[in-house]
Amino acid sequence: MTQSLPRLRIGTRGSPLALWQAHAVREALVLRHGWPEEAVAIEVIRTSGDTITDRALALAGGKGLFTKEIEDALLDGRIDLAVHSAKDMATRLPDGLHIAGYLPRADVRDALILREGNSLDDLPPGARVGTASLRREAQLRRLRPDLQVSLLRGNVHTRLAKVENGTFDGTLLAYAGLSRLGLAGRASAVLDTDLFLPAVGQGAVAIECRAEDPPTNLLLAAVTDADTALAVSMERAFLAELDGSCRTPIAGLAQVTDDEISFRGMLLATDGSAAFETARRGPRAEAVRLGADAGREVRAAAPPGLIPT
């Protein structure tokens, strides 16, 4: 008997968290459409971001380093869809590709992981905190300018190990990622968004595919979450107005209720010495417009040089 080919091919990075996300999308498709599991294949694709681990993404090319090779495979037809952490996606996608939707969003907050203690206040002056995120670095420096903040790249397990072995006194990770890997108990504290605003798209799993592929888009529409799509679209509209990349510390969070959507956004100086905040609230149908308007407000308030050109 000839074995049939998979119905869909998912492209993903090979980290434990990326694979969790790809399997979650496969499970959603299989359950929704009544397929056998083998109808959806998972293809691991190594990206430049996985290869470059000795310097910050901002110095190596930005967020697209985690998506370029996967997007090339989409454009070439080697895969049918790609699964990413929404916060890793560039503001502007390659021509011919779009975000078809999102799985329901998980917890958006950042988790603090410490060798000792249970809060930022427990870190002694001069403590070493590692992070690969300019946003986290800037907010840390804003709250605790006495800390030594330096680069820490690698997957979740690598970063946890660097704290365990004493290379760093602490680090910050997305609480959603820890939870998805069964590591929620490793969080020393989960930081309230009023204190520590998350990255645009944090906690959301994005599904990218070719815009001119109606059959795949239709299949994906059945498993995507409308509220998550609305919230992240508002956040990305804010980011787009600031030309957001890994070179600029930007945070933003939209929250959807029955009738309206609210948003809070922030642009920071890398050293935490300045922050420009804004907020919006309005009808759901105005989400993208309000997000873009918030971005323009912050751009106008920011001094020359804060946003790279």
mmCIF file of C-alpha atoms in Angstrom:
data_model
loop_
_atom_site.group_PDB
_atom_site.id
_atom_site.type_symbol
_atom_site.label_atom_id
_atom_site.label_comp_id
_atom_site.label_asym_id
_atom_site.label_seq_id
_atom_site.Cartn_x
_atom_site.Cartn_y
_atom_site.Cartn_z
ATOM 1 C CA MET A 1 0.000 0.000 0.000
ATOM 2 C CA THR A 2 1.440 3.390 -1.016
ATOM 3 C CA GLN A 3 1.797 5.796 1.903
ATOM 4 C CA SER A 4 0.047 9.118 1.272
ATOM 5 C CA LEU A 5 2.002 12.349 1.593
ATOM 6 C CA PRO A 6 1.330 14.688 4.529
ATOM 7 C CA ARG A 7 -1.526 17.095 3.970
ATOM 8 C CA LEU A 8 0.400 20.045 5.430
ATOM 9 C CA ARG A 9 4.073 20.734 6.206
ATOM 10 C CA ILE A 10 4.964 22.968 9.151
ATOM 11 C CA GLY A 11 8.339 24.732 9.258
ATOM 12 C CA THR A 12 9.855 25.536 12.638
ATOM 13 C CA ARG A 13 13.094 26.116 14.481
ATOM 14 C CA GLY A 14 14.448 23.174 16.415
ATOM 15 C CA SER A 15 14.560 24.537 19.964
ATOM 16 C CA PRO A 16 12.410 22.755 22.563
ATOM 17 C CA LEU A 17 10.055 25.745 22.763
ATOM 18 C CA ALA A 18 9.768 26.109 18.991
ATOM 19 C CA LEU A 19 8.967 22.403 18.683
ATOM 20 C CA TRP A 20 6.335 22.698 21.418
ATOM 21 C CA GLN A 21 4.689 25.470 19.406
ATOM 22 C CA ALA A 22 4.788 23.513 16.156
ATOM 23 C CA HIS A 23 3.281 20.449 17.824
ATOM 24 C CA ALA A 24 0.560 22.645 19.378
ATOM 25 C CA VAL A 25 -0.403 23.943 15.931
ATOM 26 C CA ARG A 26 -0.372 20.404 14.514
ATOM 27 C CA GLU A 27 -2.579 19.201 17.368
ATOM 28 C CA ALA A 28 -5.047 22.040 16.771
ATOM 29 C CA LEU A 29 -5.251 21.233 13.054
ATOM 30 C CA VAL A 30 -5.620 17.514 13.625
ATOM 31 C CA LEU A 31 -8.389 17.960 16.197
ATOM 32 C CA ARG A 32 -10.271 20.604 14.248
ATOM 33 C CA HIS A 33 -10.213 18.809 10.887
ATOM 34 C CA GLY A 34 -10.393 15.222 12.105
ATOM 35 C CA TRP A 35 -7.114 14.209 10.493
ATOM 36 C CA PRO A 36 -4.654 11.536 11.613
ATOM 37 C CA GLU A 37 -1.522 13.042 13.160
ATOM 38 C CA GLU A 38 0.635 11.976 10.224
ATOM 39 C CA ALA A 39 -1.366 14.285 7.949
ATOM 40 C CA VAL A 40 0.681 17.213 9.313
ATOM 41 C CA ALA A 41 4.467 16.948 9.017
ATOM 42 C CA ILE A 42 6.917 19.053 11.044
ATOM 43 C CA GLU A 43 10.091 20.176 9.278
ATOM 44 C CA VAL A 44 12.927 21.542 11.446
ATOM 45 C CA ILE A 45 14.817 24.396 9.776
ATOM 46 C CA ARG A 46 17.989 25.872 11.263
ATOM 47 C CA THR A 47 18.004 29.659 11.193
ATOM 48 C CA SER A 48 20.765 32.244 11.355
ATOM 49 C CA GLY A 49 19.536 33.199 14.804
ATOM 50 C CA ASP A 50 20.220 29.656 15.999
ATOM 51 C CA THR A 51 23.739 29.763 14.568
ATOM 52 C CA ILE A 52 24.782 33.197 15.863
ATOM 53 C CA THR A 53 24.962 32.987 19.652
ATOM 54 C CA ASP A 54 27.974 35.138 20.518
ATOM 55 C CA ARG A 55 26.440 38.594 20.069
ATOM 56 C CA ALA A 56 23.156 40.466 20.368
ATOM 57 C CA LEU A 57 20.668 40.113 17.527
ATOM 58 C CA ALA A 58 20.744 43.885 17.075
ATOM 59 C CA LEU A 59 24.390 43.594 16.006
ATOM 60 C CA ALA A 60 23.776 40.624 13.726
ATOM 61 C CA GLY A 61 20.711 41.669 11.759
ATOM 62 C CA GLY A 62 17.673 41.827 14.001
ATOM 63 C CA LYS A 63 14.561 39.728 14.503
ATOM 64 C CA GLY A 64 14.533 38.346 10.972
ATOM 65 C CA LEU A 65 17.450 36.088 11.894
ATOM 66 C CA PHE A 66 14.984 33.723 13.576
ATOM 67 C CA THR A 67 12.636 33.587 10.593
ATOM 68 C CA LYS A 68 14.513 34.167 7.316
ATOM 69 C CA GLU A 69 15.377 30.579 6.390
ATOM 70 C CA ILE A 70 11.900 29.388 7.376
ATOM 71 C CA GLU A 71 10.284 32.137 5.300
ATOM 72 C CA ASP A 72 12.523 31.213 2.362
ATOM 73 C CA ALA A 73 11.179 27.656 2.625
ATOM 74 C CA LEU A 74 7.624 29.025 2.600
ATOM 75 C CA LEU A 75 8.266 31.135 -0.480
ATOM 76 C CA ASP A 76 9.928 28.179 -2.235
ATOM 77 C CA GLY A 77 6.978 25.900 -1.487
ATOM 78 C CA ARG A 78 9.025 23.468 0.622
ATOM 79 C CA ILE A 79 6.623 24.011 3.546
ATOM 80 C CA ASP A 80 2.998 25.143 3.722
ATOM 81 C CA LEU A 81 3.070 27.130 6.957
ATOM 82 C CA ALA A 82 5.538 28.361 9.549
ATOM 83 C CA VAL A 83 5.122 28.585 13.296
ATOM 84 C CA HIS A 84 6.900 31.292 15.299
ATOM 85 C CA SER A 85 6.835 33.049 18.633
ATOM 86 C CA ALA A 86 4.951 36.182 17.629
ATOM 87 C CA LYS A 87 7.435 38.392 19.478
ATOM 88 C CA ASP A 88 10.255 37.102 17.227
ATOM 89 C CA MET A 89 8.610 38.191 13.987
ATOM 90 C CA ALA A 90 9.837 41.206 12.070
ATOM 91 C CA THR A 91 7.443 44.114 11.701
ATOM 92 C CA ARG A 92 7.461 43.841 7.923
ATOM 93 C CA LEU A 93 7.151 40.406 6.377
ATOM 94 C CA PRO A 94 8.539 39.333 2.991
ATOM 95 C CA ASP A 95 6.310 40.008 0.005
ATOM 96 C CA GLY A 96 3.863 37.176 -0.498
ATOM 97 C CA LEU A 97 3.714 36.121 3.155
ATOM 98 C CA HIS A 98 1.354 37.077 5.963
ATOM 99 C CA ILE A 99 0.341 36.051 9.450
ATOM 100 C CA ALA A 100 -2.686 33.834 8.936
ATOM 101 C CA GLY A 101 -3.577 33.733 12.629
ATOM 102 C CA TYR A 102 -2.589 32.823 16.156
ATOM 103 C CA LEU A 103 -3.267 30.152 18.721
ATOM 104 C CA PRO A 104 -4.998 31.428 21.887
ATOM 105 C CA ARG A 105 -2.543 33.625 23.757
ATOM 106 C CA ALA A 106 -0.899 32.393 26.947
ATOM 107 C CA ASP A 107 0.332 34.438 29.920
ATOM 108 C CA VAL A 108 2.024 37.581 28.595
ATOM 109 C CA ARG A 109 4.188 38.334 31.623
ATOM 110 C CA ASP A 110 7.945 38.094 32.110
ATOM 111 C CA ALA A 111 9.353 35.684 34.661
ATOM 112 C CA LEU A 112 12.328 36.489 36.876
ATOM 113 C CA ILE A 113 14.680 33.583 37.574
ATOM 114 C CA LEU A 114 17.141 34.072 40.438
ATOM 115 C CA ARG A 115 19.831 31.973 42.061
ATOM 116 C CA GLU A 116 18.619 33.307 45.409
ATOM 117 C CA GLY A 117 15.559 35.301 46.376
ATOM 118 C CA ASN A 118 12.075 35.872 45.044
ATOM 119 C CA SER A 119 11.930 39.420 43.691
ATOM 120 C CA LEU A 120 13.929 42.119 41.961
ATOM 121 C CA ASP A 121 14.490 43.675 45.378
ATOM 122 C CA ASP A 122 16.316 40.532 46.483
ATOM 123 C CA LEU A 123 19.100 41.085 43.966
ATOM 124 C CA PRO A 124 22.083 42.709 45.730
ATOM 125 C CA PRO A 125 23.674 45.843 44.251
ATOM 126 C CA GLY A 126 25.932 44.912 41.363
ATOM 127 C CA ALA A 127 24.248 41.555 40.779
ATOM 128 C CA ARG A 128 24.770 40.042 37.318
ATOM 129 C CA VAL A 129 21.626 39.631 35.236
ATOM 130 C CA GLY A 130 21.746 38.118 31.760
ATOM 131 C CA THR A 131 19.319 38.780 28.921
ATOM 132 C CA ALA A 132 19.283 38.916 25.132
ATOM 133 C CA SER A 133 16.433 41.450 25.052
ATOM 134 C CA LEU A 134 17.063 45.200 24.855
ATOM 135 C CA ARG A 135 13.527 45.729 26.183
ATOM 136 C CA ARG A 136 14.194 43.653 29.291
ATOM 137 C CA GLU A 137 17.592 45.272 29.753
ATOM 138 C CA ALA A 138 16.164 48.783 29.520
ATOM 139 C CA GLN A 139 13.334 48.077 31.960
ATOM 140 C CA LEU A 140 15.752 46.394 34.376
ATOM 141 C CA ARG A 141 18.094 49.383 34.237
ATOM 142 C CA ARG A 142 15.142 51.716 34.754
ATOM 143 C CA LEU A 143 14.073 49.851 37.908
ATOM 144 C CA ARG A 144 17.525 48.823 39.165
ATOM 145 C CA PRO A 145 20.297 50.977 37.653
ATOM 146 C CA ASP A 146 22.774 49.356 40.045
ATOM 147 C CA LEU A 147 22.608 45.954 38.346
ATOM 148 C CA GLN A 148 25.164 44.617 35.886
ATOM 149 C CA VAL A 149 23.140 43.600 32.828
ATOM 150 C CA SER A 150 24.900 41.711 30.054
ATOM 151 C CA LEU A 151 24.199 39.473 27.074
ATOM 152 C CA LEU A 152 22.803 35.980 27.607
ATOM 153 C CA ARG A 153 21.778 34.119 24.435
ATOM 154 C CA GLY A 154 20.566 30.559 24.000
ATOM 155 C CA ASN A 155 17.417 28.508 24.467
ATOM 156 C CA VAL A 156 15.444 28.371 27.708
ATOM 157 C CA HIS A 157 17.412 25.483 29.191
ATOM 158 C CA THR A 158 20.748 27.142 28.360
ATOM 159 C CA ARG A 159 19.739 30.358 30.105
ATOM 160 C CA LEU A 160 18.455 28.539 33.173
ATOM 161 C CA ALA A 161 21.725 26.611 33.382
ATOM 162 C CA LYS A 162 23.739 29.843 33.314
ATOM 163 C CA VAL A 163 21.897 30.981 36.422
ATOM 164 C CA GLU A 164 22.213 27.610 38.126
ATOM 165 C CA ASN A 165 25.976 27.450 37.610
ATOM 166 C CA GLY A 166 26.549 30.976 38.906
ATOM 167 C CA THR A 167 27.505 32.655 35.626
ATOM 168 C CA PHE A 168 24.600 35.015 36.313
ATOM 169 C CA ASP A 169 22.642 35.858 39.437
ATOM 170 C CA GLY A 170 19.432 36.042 37.463
ATOM 171 C CA THR A 171 17.725 36.233 34.105
ATOM 172 C CA LEU A 172 14.336 37.048 32.617
ATOM 173 C CA LEU A 173 12.276 34.785 30.371
ATOM 174 C CA ALA A 174 8.733 34.775 29.027
ATOM 175 C CA TYR A 175 6.549 33.022 31.586
ATOM 176 C CA ALA A 176 4.549 31.474 28.726
ATOM 177 C CA GLY A 177 7.658 29.730 27.435
ATOM 178 C CA LEU A 178 8.547 28.350 30.851
ATOM 179 C CA SER A 179 4.996 27.084 31.317
ATOM 180 C CA ARG A 180 4.873 25.428 27.902
ATOM 181 C CA LEU A 181 8.043 23.513 28.732
ATOM 182 C CA GLY A 182 6.770 22.434 32.140
ATOM 183 C CA LEU A 183 9.202 24.774 33.879
ATOM 184 C CA ALA A 184 6.817 27.301 35.445
ATOM 185 C CA GLY A 185 8.104 26.314 38.873
ATOM 186 C CA ARG A 186 11.521 27.701 37.977
ATOM 187 C CA ALA A 187 10.199 31.253 38.083
ATOM 188 C CA SER A 188 11.276 33.094 41.220
ATOM 189 C CA ALA A 189 8.669 35.758 40.460
ATOM 190 C CA VAL A 190 6.228 36.608 37.682
ATOM 191 C CA LEU A 191 6.377 40.341 36.991
ATOM 192 C CA ASP A 192 3.137 42.311 36.812
ATOM 193 C CA THR A 193 2.656 44.131 33.521
ATOM 194 C CA ASP A 194 2.164 47.408 35.385
ATOM 195 C CA LEU A 195 5.780 47.100 36.513
ATOM 196 C CA PHE A 196 7.335 45.320 33.548
ATOM 197 C CA LEU A 197 5.609 45.723 30.195
ATOM 198 C CA PRO A 198 6.011 42.707 27.864
ATOM 199 C CA ALA A 199 7.231 42.528 24.301
ATOM 200 C CA VAL A 200 4.794 42.999 21.456
ATOM 201 C CA GLY A 201 3.281 39.580 20.742
ATOM 202 C CA GLN A 202 4.654 37.923 23.876
ATOM 203 C CA GLY A 203 2.777 34.736 24.781
ATOM 204 C CA ALA A 204 1.292 34.354 21.294
ATOM 205 C CA VAL A 205 2.095 31.625 18.757
ATOM 206 C CA ALA A 206 1.932 33.032 15.212
ATOM 207 C CA ILE A 207 1.147 31.009 12.098
ATOM 208 C CA GLU A 208 2.611 32.386 8.876
ATOM 209 C CA CYS A 209 1.802 31.219 5.357
ATOM 210 C CA ARG A 210 1.655 32.354 1.764
ATOM 211 C CA ALA A 211 -0.983 35.027 1.208
ATOM 212 C CA GLU A 212 -1.935 33.483 -2.147
ATOM 213 C CA ASP A 213 -2.675 30.029 -0.801
ATOM 214 C CA PRO A 214 -6.448 30.016 -0.206
ATOM 215 C CA PRO A 215 -6.757 26.324 0.781
ATOM 216 C CA THR A 216 -4.128 26.584 3.538
ATOM 217 C CA ASN A 217 -5.470 29.923 4.755
ATOM 218 C CA LEU A 218 -8.948 28.406 5.033
ATOM 219 C CA LEU A 219 -7.641 25.450 7.046
ATOM 220 C CA LEU A 220 -5.732 27.750 9.392
ATOM 221 C CA ALA A 221 -8.684 30.098 9.899
ATOM 222 C CA ALA A 222 -10.488 27.272 11.654
ATOM 223 C CA VAL A 223 -7.874 27.003 14.417
ATOM 224 C CA THR A 224 -6.900 30.631 15.026
ATOM 225 C CA ASP A 225 -8.066 32.807 17.915
ATOM 226 C CA ALA A 226 -9.808 36.060 16.969
ATOM 227 C CA ASP A 227 -9.097 37.957 20.212
ATOM 228 C CA THR A 228 -5.396 37.118 20.087
ATOM 229 C CA ALA A 229 -5.228 38.214 16.449
ATOM 230 C CA LEU A 230 -6.896 41.510 17.304
ATOM 231 C CA ALA A 231 -4.632 42.250 20.253
ATOM 232 C CA VAL A 232 -1.388 41.355 18.503
ATOM 233 C CA SER A 233 -2.431 43.279 15.377
ATOM 234 C CA MET A 234 -2.839 46.388 17.536
ATOM 235 C CA GLU A 235 0.542 45.839 19.164
ATOM 236 C CA ARG A 236 2.251 45.294 15.811
ATOM 237 C CA ALA A 237 0.653 48.455 14.411
ATOM 238 C CA PHE A 238 2.255 50.359 17.306
ATOM 239 C CA LEU A 239 5.586 48.664 16.610
ATOM 240 C CA ALA A 240 5.428 49.394 12.882
ATOM 241 C CA GLU A 241 5.110 53.143 13.478
ATOM 242 C CA LEU A 242 8.314 53.006 15.519
ATOM 243 C CA ASP A 243 10.062 50.800 12.946
ATOM 244 C CA GLY A 244 10.527 48.367 15.789
ATOM 245 C CA SER A 245 13.488 46.021 15.635
ATOM 246 C CA CYS A 246 15.933 44.461 18.032
ATOM 247 C CA ARG A 247 17.821 47.769 18.006
ATOM 248 C CA THR A 248 15.181 49.633 20.009
ATOM 249 C CA PRO A 249 13.660 48.783 23.414
ATOM 250 C CA ILE A 250 9.899 48.764 22.752
ATOM 251 C CA ALA A 251 7.130 47.206 24.826
ATOM 252 C CA GLY A 252 3.401 46.978 24.211
ATOM 253 C CA LEU A 253 0.329 45.125 25.384
ATOM 254 C CA ALA A 254 -3.243 45.150 24.082
ATOM 255 C CA GLN A 255 -6.083 43.560 26.043
ATOM 256 C CA VAL A 256 -9.480 42.690 24.577
ATOM 257 C CA THR A 257 -12.800 42.804 26.394
ATOM 258 C CA ASP A 258 -16.280 42.116 25.052
ATOM 259 C CA ASP A 259 -16.793 45.520 23.475
ATOM 260 C CA GLU A 260 -13.454 47.301 23.426
ATOM 261 C CA ILE A 261 -9.689 47.019 23.392
ATOM 262 C CA SER A 262 -7.126 48.800 25.556
ATOM 263 C CA PHE A 263 -3.434 49.321 24.910
ATOM 264 C CA ARG A 264 -0.342 50.497 26.712
ATOM 265 C CA GLY A 265 2.933 51.055 24.887
ATOM 266 C CA MET A 266 6.421 52.198 25.777
ATOM 267 C CA LEU A 267 9.662 53.231 24.089
ATOM 268 C CA LEU A 268 12.758 53.284 26.288
ATOM 269 C CA ALA A 269 16.336 54.459 26.149
ATOM 270 C CA THR A 270 18.617 51.425 26.206
ATOM 271 C CA ASP A 271 20.137 52.480 29.519
ATOM 272 C CA GLY A 272 16.703 52.950 31.088
ATOM 273 C CA SER A 273 17.280 56.647 31.662
ATOM 274 C CA ALA A 274 14.158 57.697 29.752
ATOM 275 C CA ALA A 275 10.829 56.143 28.842
ATOM 276 C CA PHE A 276 7.999 57.425 26.661
ATOM 277 C CA GLU A 277 4.635 55.852 27.407
ATOM 278 C CA THR A 278 1.205 56.025 25.858
ATOM 279 C CA ALA A 279 -2.189 54.369 26.235
ATOM 280 C CA ARG A 280 -5.298 53.940 24.126
ATOM 281 C CA ARG A 281 -8.793 52.548 24.608
ATOM 282 C CA GLY A 282 -11.535 52.201 22.061
ATOM 283 C CA PRO A 283 -13.835 49.929 20.054
ATOM 284 C CA ARG A 284 -12.447 46.641 18.801
ATOM 285 C CA ALA A 285 -12.924 47.681 15.192
ATOM 286 C CA GLU A 286 -10.484 50.566 15.735
ATOM 287 C CA ALA A 287 -7.675 48.427 17.167
ATOM 288 C CA VAL A 288 -5.137 48.771 14.367
ATOM 289 C CA ARG A 289 -5.796 52.477 13.872
ATOM 290 C CA LEU A 290 -5.441 53.157 17.602
ATOM 291 C CA GLY A 291 -2.233 51.140 17.801
ATOM 292 C CA ALA A 292 -0.701 53.053 14.913
ATOM 293 C CA ASP A 293 -1.823 56.358 16.412
ATOM 294 C CA ALA A 294 -0.149 55.436 19.708
ATOM 295 C CA GLY A 295 3.065 54.689 17.831
ATOM 296 C CA ARG A 296 3.010 58.052 16.079
ATOM 297 C CA GLU A 297 2.508 59.807 19.406
ATOM 298 C CA VAL A 298 5.528 58.112 20.947
ATOM 299 C CA ARG A 299 7.666 58.740 17.872
ATOM 300 C CA ALA A 300 6.833 62.443 18.024
ATOM 301 C CA ALA A 301 7.740 62.591 21.724
ATOM 302 C CA ALA A 302 11.046 60.741 21.419
ATOM 303 C CA PRO A 303 14.229 62.821 21.125
ATOM 304 C CA PRO A 304 16.361 62.559 17.988
ATOM 305 C CA GLY A 305 18.572 59.502 17.973
ATOM 306 C CA LEU A 306 16.468 57.330 20.266
ATOM 307 C CA ILE A 307 14.850 55.570 17.299
ATOM 308 C CA PRO A 308 17.518 54.343 14.837
ATOM 309 C CA THR A 309 17.098 55.506 11.261
#
